[in-house]
Every structure is written in C-alpha cells, then in structure tokens.
Amino acid sequence: MNEDSRREAEIKRTLEKINSIENMVDRPMYNTKKEEVFKLEIKIDNKIEHGKFIPSKIYPGLWYASEQTYRAMKKDLFALGDSLDEIADPYTCHSCKSNLDKQFWRFCPHCGSAFLEE
C-alpha cells in the first residue's frame, strides 16, 4: 500500500470517527454534510517573522505574513473545529528544529527547508 493510499484510508477512518461522535442528547456532534467556507485574505509583509500570521487591526479577515510563510502554507485547508488534534501530522524541522503540523505546510515556514520523508 503506497503512502497516498494509507493517508486516504486514515482520512476515511477519521471522518467515520467524526461522524460517529454524538453529543449529550444523542444527536450528531458534527454535520459533515454542511459546508462552511471561510475566505481569508493574506497580504505579504516581509517585516513579519517567518511562520507567523498577524491579523489586521482594521480589516476583519485580513492577515499579514512573510513571503516565505505564504509560499510554505497549503492554500486549501480542511478543518473540523476543535478536532484538528486527531488528524495532526506533527513534524520537527531537521534544520531549525521548529515543531509544526505538516497538514498545514508544504515546507518549513520558519527556515524554508523541505520536509524529509520519515
């Protein structure tokens, strides 16, 4: 089984687990059929430290990040509220030793190093 098939199977198991969770009145906790789309605007500001996002104090939904951070982030993110820990993909950068979650990044946003296969 290749890496993509394993990852896809893991995602399917996680989604089944999410769908089976019920709240205290025996109703589904999550509605995975209903989609919510949040659009954020990210502007490049190279004065911002790599790996950080700073919200605009004036415009809601506007964030600032360095060019390296912007290039490193995955542009389409799938999130399920507080359950992100269950599908986390923790990684420690071999170069700068930063701890991050690979589900959000294409490479290390702090130092720009590619991820090593583990």
PDB file of C-alpha atoms in Angstrom:
ATOM      1  CA  MET A   1       0.000   0.000   0.000  1.00  0.00           C
ATOM      2  CA  ASN A   2       1.561   3.299  -1.021  1.00  0.00           C
ATOM      3  CA  GLU A   3       1.722   6.421   1.136  1.00  0.00           C
ATOM      4  CA  ASP A   4      -1.240   8.134  -0.609  1.00  0.00           C
ATOM      5  CA  SER A   5      -3.485   5.086  -0.131  1.00  0.00           C
ATOM      6  CA  ARG A   6      -2.550   4.833   3.544  1.00  0.00           C
ATOM      7  CA  ARG A   7      -3.175   8.535   4.075  1.00  0.00           C
ATOM      8  CA  GLU A   8      -6.524   8.329   2.261  1.00  0.00           C
ATOM      9  CA  ALA A   9      -7.551   5.317   4.384  1.00  0.00           C
ATOM     10  CA  GLU A  10      -6.544   7.192   7.547  1.00  0.00           C
ATOM     11  CA  ILE A  11      -8.595  10.220   6.490  1.00  0.00           C
ATOM     12  CA  LYS A  12     -11.596   7.974   5.786  1.00  0.00           C
ATOM     13  CA  ARG A  13     -11.297   6.339   9.247  1.00  0.00           C
ATOM     14  CA  THR A  14     -11.027   9.770  10.869  1.00  0.00           C
ATOM     15  CA  LEU A  15     -14.134  11.020   9.041  1.00  0.00           C
ATOM     16  CA  GLU A  16     -16.066   7.895  10.102  1.00  0.00           C
ATOM     17  CA  LYS A  17     -14.978   8.520  13.701  1.00  0.00           C
ATOM     18  CA  ILE A  18     -16.118  12.155  13.469  1.00  0.00           C
ATOM     19  CA  ASN A  19     -19.487  11.118  12.046  1.00  0.00           C
ATOM     20  CA  SER A  20     -19.994   8.626  14.911  1.00  0.00           C
ATOM     21  CA  ILE A  21     -19.425  11.171  17.702  1.00  0.00           C
ATOM     22  CA  GLU A  22     -22.655  12.178  19.405  1.00  0.00           C
ATOM     23  CA  ASN A  23     -23.327  14.956  21.845  1.00  0.00           C
ATOM     24  CA  MET A  24     -25.007  14.649  25.246  1.00  0.00           C
ATOM     25  CA  VAL A  25     -28.521  14.451  23.756  1.00  0.00           C
ATOM     26  CA  ASP A  26     -27.563  11.646  21.351  1.00  0.00           C
ATOM     27  CA  ARG A  27     -27.516  13.888  18.314  1.00  0.00           C
ATOM     28  CA  PRO A  28     -24.614  14.012  15.861  1.00  0.00           C
ATOM     29  CA  MET A  29     -21.905  16.341  17.125  1.00  0.00           C
ATOM     30  CA  TYR A  30     -20.725  17.352  13.657  1.00  0.00           C
ATOM     31  CA  ASN A  31     -22.608  17.920  10.442  1.00  0.00           C
ATOM     32  CA  THR A  32     -20.058  16.934   7.813  1.00  0.00           C
ATOM     33  CA  LYS A  33     -22.617  17.366   5.031  1.00  0.00           C
ATOM     34  CA  LYS A  34     -22.927  21.106   5.624  1.00  0.00           C
ATOM     35  CA  GLU A  35     -20.025  23.019   4.192  1.00  0.00           C
ATOM     36  CA  GLU A  36     -18.797  26.273   5.589  1.00  0.00           C
ATOM     37  CA  VAL A  37     -16.301  28.243   3.609  1.00  0.00           C
ATOM     38  CA  PHE A  38     -14.224  30.932   5.222  1.00  0.00           C
ATOM     39  CA  LYS A  39     -12.173  33.129   2.965  1.00  0.00           C
ATOM     40  CA  LEU A  40      -9.203  34.953   4.340  1.00  0.00           C
ATOM     41  CA  GLU A  41      -7.014  37.446   2.599  1.00  0.00           C
ATOM     42  CA  ILE A  42      -3.302  37.223   3.253  1.00  0.00           C
ATOM     43  CA  LYS A  43      -1.050  40.111   2.289  1.00  0.00           C
ATOM     44  CA  ILE A  44       2.714  39.845   2.038  1.00  0.00           C
ATOM     45  CA  ASP A  45       4.677  41.875   4.581  1.00  0.00           C
ATOM     46  CA  ASN A  46       8.296  40.791   4.886  1.00  0.00           C
ATOM     47  CA  LYS A  47       8.641  42.637   8.199  1.00  0.00           C
ATOM     48  CA  ILE A  48       6.598  39.803   9.746  1.00  0.00           C
ATOM     49  CA  GLU A  49       8.624  36.961  11.283  1.00  0.00           C
ATOM     50  CA  HIS A  50       8.636  33.735   9.206  1.00  0.00           C
ATOM     51  CA  GLY A  51       5.994  31.232  10.310  1.00  0.00           C
ATOM     52  CA  LYS A  52       3.714  33.904  11.826  1.00  0.00           C
ATOM     53  CA  PHE A  53       0.382  35.372  10.735  1.00  0.00           C
ATOM     54  CA  ILE A  54      -0.593  38.782  12.107  1.00  0.00           C
ATOM     55  CA  PRO A  55      -4.249  39.905  11.897  1.00  0.00           C
ATOM     56  CA  SER A  56      -5.102  43.339  10.549  1.00  0.00           C
ATOM     57  CA  LYS A  57      -6.242  45.729  13.254  1.00  0.00           C
ATOM     58  CA  ILE A  58      -8.535  47.463  10.767  1.00  0.00           C
ATOM     59  CA  TYR A  59      -9.912  44.871   8.313  1.00  0.00           C
ATOM     60  CA  PRO A  60     -11.508  41.640   9.581  1.00  0.00           C
ATOM     61  CA  GLY A  61     -10.370  38.597   7.594  1.00  0.00           C
ATOM     62  CA  LEU A  62      -7.121  40.268   6.510  1.00  0.00           C
ATOM     63  CA  TRP A  63      -3.857  38.764   7.754  1.00  0.00           C
ATOM     64  CA  TYR A  64      -0.211  39.578   7.115  1.00  0.00           C
ATOM     65  CA  ALA A  65       2.609  37.073   6.608  1.00  0.00           C
ATOM     66  CA  SER A  66       6.101  36.992   5.148  1.00  0.00           C
ATOM     67  CA  GLU A  67       6.527  35.812   1.565  1.00  0.00           C
ATOM     68  CA  GLN A  68       8.242  32.615   2.747  1.00  0.00           C
ATOM     69  CA  THR A  69       5.365  31.823   5.123  1.00  0.00           C
ATOM     70  CA  TYR A  70       2.837  32.447   2.349  1.00  0.00           C
ATOM     71  CA  ARG A  71       4.672  30.141  -0.070  1.00  0.00           C
ATOM     72  CA  ALA A  72       5.008  27.437   2.612  1.00  0.00           C
ATOM     73  CA  MET A  73       1.341  27.308   3.608  1.00  0.00           C
ATOM     74  CA  LYS A  74      -1.137  24.975   1.957  1.00  0.00           C
ATOM     75  CA  LYS A  75      -3.727  27.162   0.273  1.00  0.00           C
ATOM     76  CA  ASP A  76      -6.801  24.902   0.653  1.00  0.00           C
ATOM     77  CA  LEU A  77      -7.250  23.762   4.223  1.00  0.00           C
ATOM     78  CA  PHE A  78      -9.813  21.330   5.563  1.00  0.00           C
ATOM     79  CA  ALA A  79     -10.608  21.897   9.231  1.00  0.00           C
ATOM     80  CA  LEU A  80     -13.103  20.448  11.684  1.00  0.00           C
ATOM     81  CA  GLY A  81     -13.129  22.869  14.571  1.00  0.00           C
ATOM     82  CA  ASP A  82     -11.539  21.540  17.755  1.00  0.00           C
ATOM     83  CA  SER A  83     -10.868  18.052  16.336  1.00  0.00           C
ATOM     84  CA  LEU A  84      -7.691  19.071  14.486  1.00  0.00           C
ATOM     85  CA  ASP A  85      -5.576  17.250  17.072  1.00  0.00           C
ATOM     86  CA  GLU A  86      -6.982  13.919  15.888  1.00  0.00           C
ATOM     87  CA  ILE A  87      -5.680  14.425  12.352  1.00  0.00           C
ATOM     88  CA  ALA A  88      -2.487  16.244  13.293  1.00  0.00           C
ATOM     89  CA  ASP A  89       0.729  15.374  11.468  1.00  0.00           C
ATOM     90  CA  PRO A  90       3.429  16.610  13.891  1.00  0.00           C
ATOM     91  CA  TYR A  91       6.887  17.260  12.498  1.00  0.00           C
ATOM     92  CA  THR A  92      10.139  18.685  13.847  1.00  0.00           C
ATOM     93  CA  CYS A  93      12.168  20.502  11.197  1.00  0.00           C
ATOM     94  CA  HIS A  94      15.565  18.846  10.738  1.00  0.00           C
ATOM     95  CA  SER A  95      17.171  22.224  10.026  1.00  0.00           C
ATOM     96  CA  CYS A  96      15.765  24.758  12.517  1.00  0.00           C
ATOM     97  CA  LYS A  97      14.172  22.295  14.988  1.00  0.00           C
ATOM     98  CA  SER A  98      10.805  24.107  14.861  1.00  0.00           C
ATOM     99  CA  ASN A  99       7.786  21.995  15.793  1.00  0.00           C
ATOM    100  CA  LEU A 100       4.925  22.255  13.311  1.00  0.00           C
ATOM    101  CA  ASP A 101       1.964  20.388  11.859  1.00  0.00           C
ATOM    102  CA  LYS A 102       2.619  19.161   8.310  1.00  0.00           C
ATOM    103  CA  GLN A 103      -1.094  19.193   7.466  1.00  0.00           C
ATOM    104  CA  PHE A 104      -0.814  22.990   7.095  1.00  0.00           C
ATOM    105  CA  TRP A 105       2.577  23.381   5.388  1.00  0.00           C
ATOM    106  CA  ARG A 106       4.346  22.395   2.143  1.00  0.00           C
ATOM    107  CA  PHE A 107       7.801  23.053   3.680  1.00  0.00           C
ATOM    108  CA  CYS A 108       9.115  24.626   6.885  1.00  0.00           C
ATOM    109  CA  PRO A 109       7.784  28.206   7.083  1.00  0.00           C
ATOM    110  CA  HIS A 110      10.485  29.222   9.571  1.00  0.00           C
ATOM    111  CA  CYS A 111      13.669  28.308   7.679  1.00  0.00           C
ATOM    112  CA  GLY A 112      12.423  27.235   4.219  1.00  0.00           C
ATOM    113  CA  SER A 113      13.762  23.654   4.430  1.00  0.00           C
ATOM    114  CA  ALA A 114      11.974  20.854   2.601  1.00  0.00           C
ATOM    115  CA  PHE A 115      10.339  18.153   4.717  1.00  0.00           C
ATOM    116  CA  LEU A 116      12.299  14.930   4.998  1.00  0.00           C
ATOM    117  CA  GLU A 117      10.427  11.685   4.415  1.00  0.00           C
ATOM    118  CA  GLU A 118      10.150   9.768   7.665  1.00  0.00           C
TER     119      GLU A 118
END
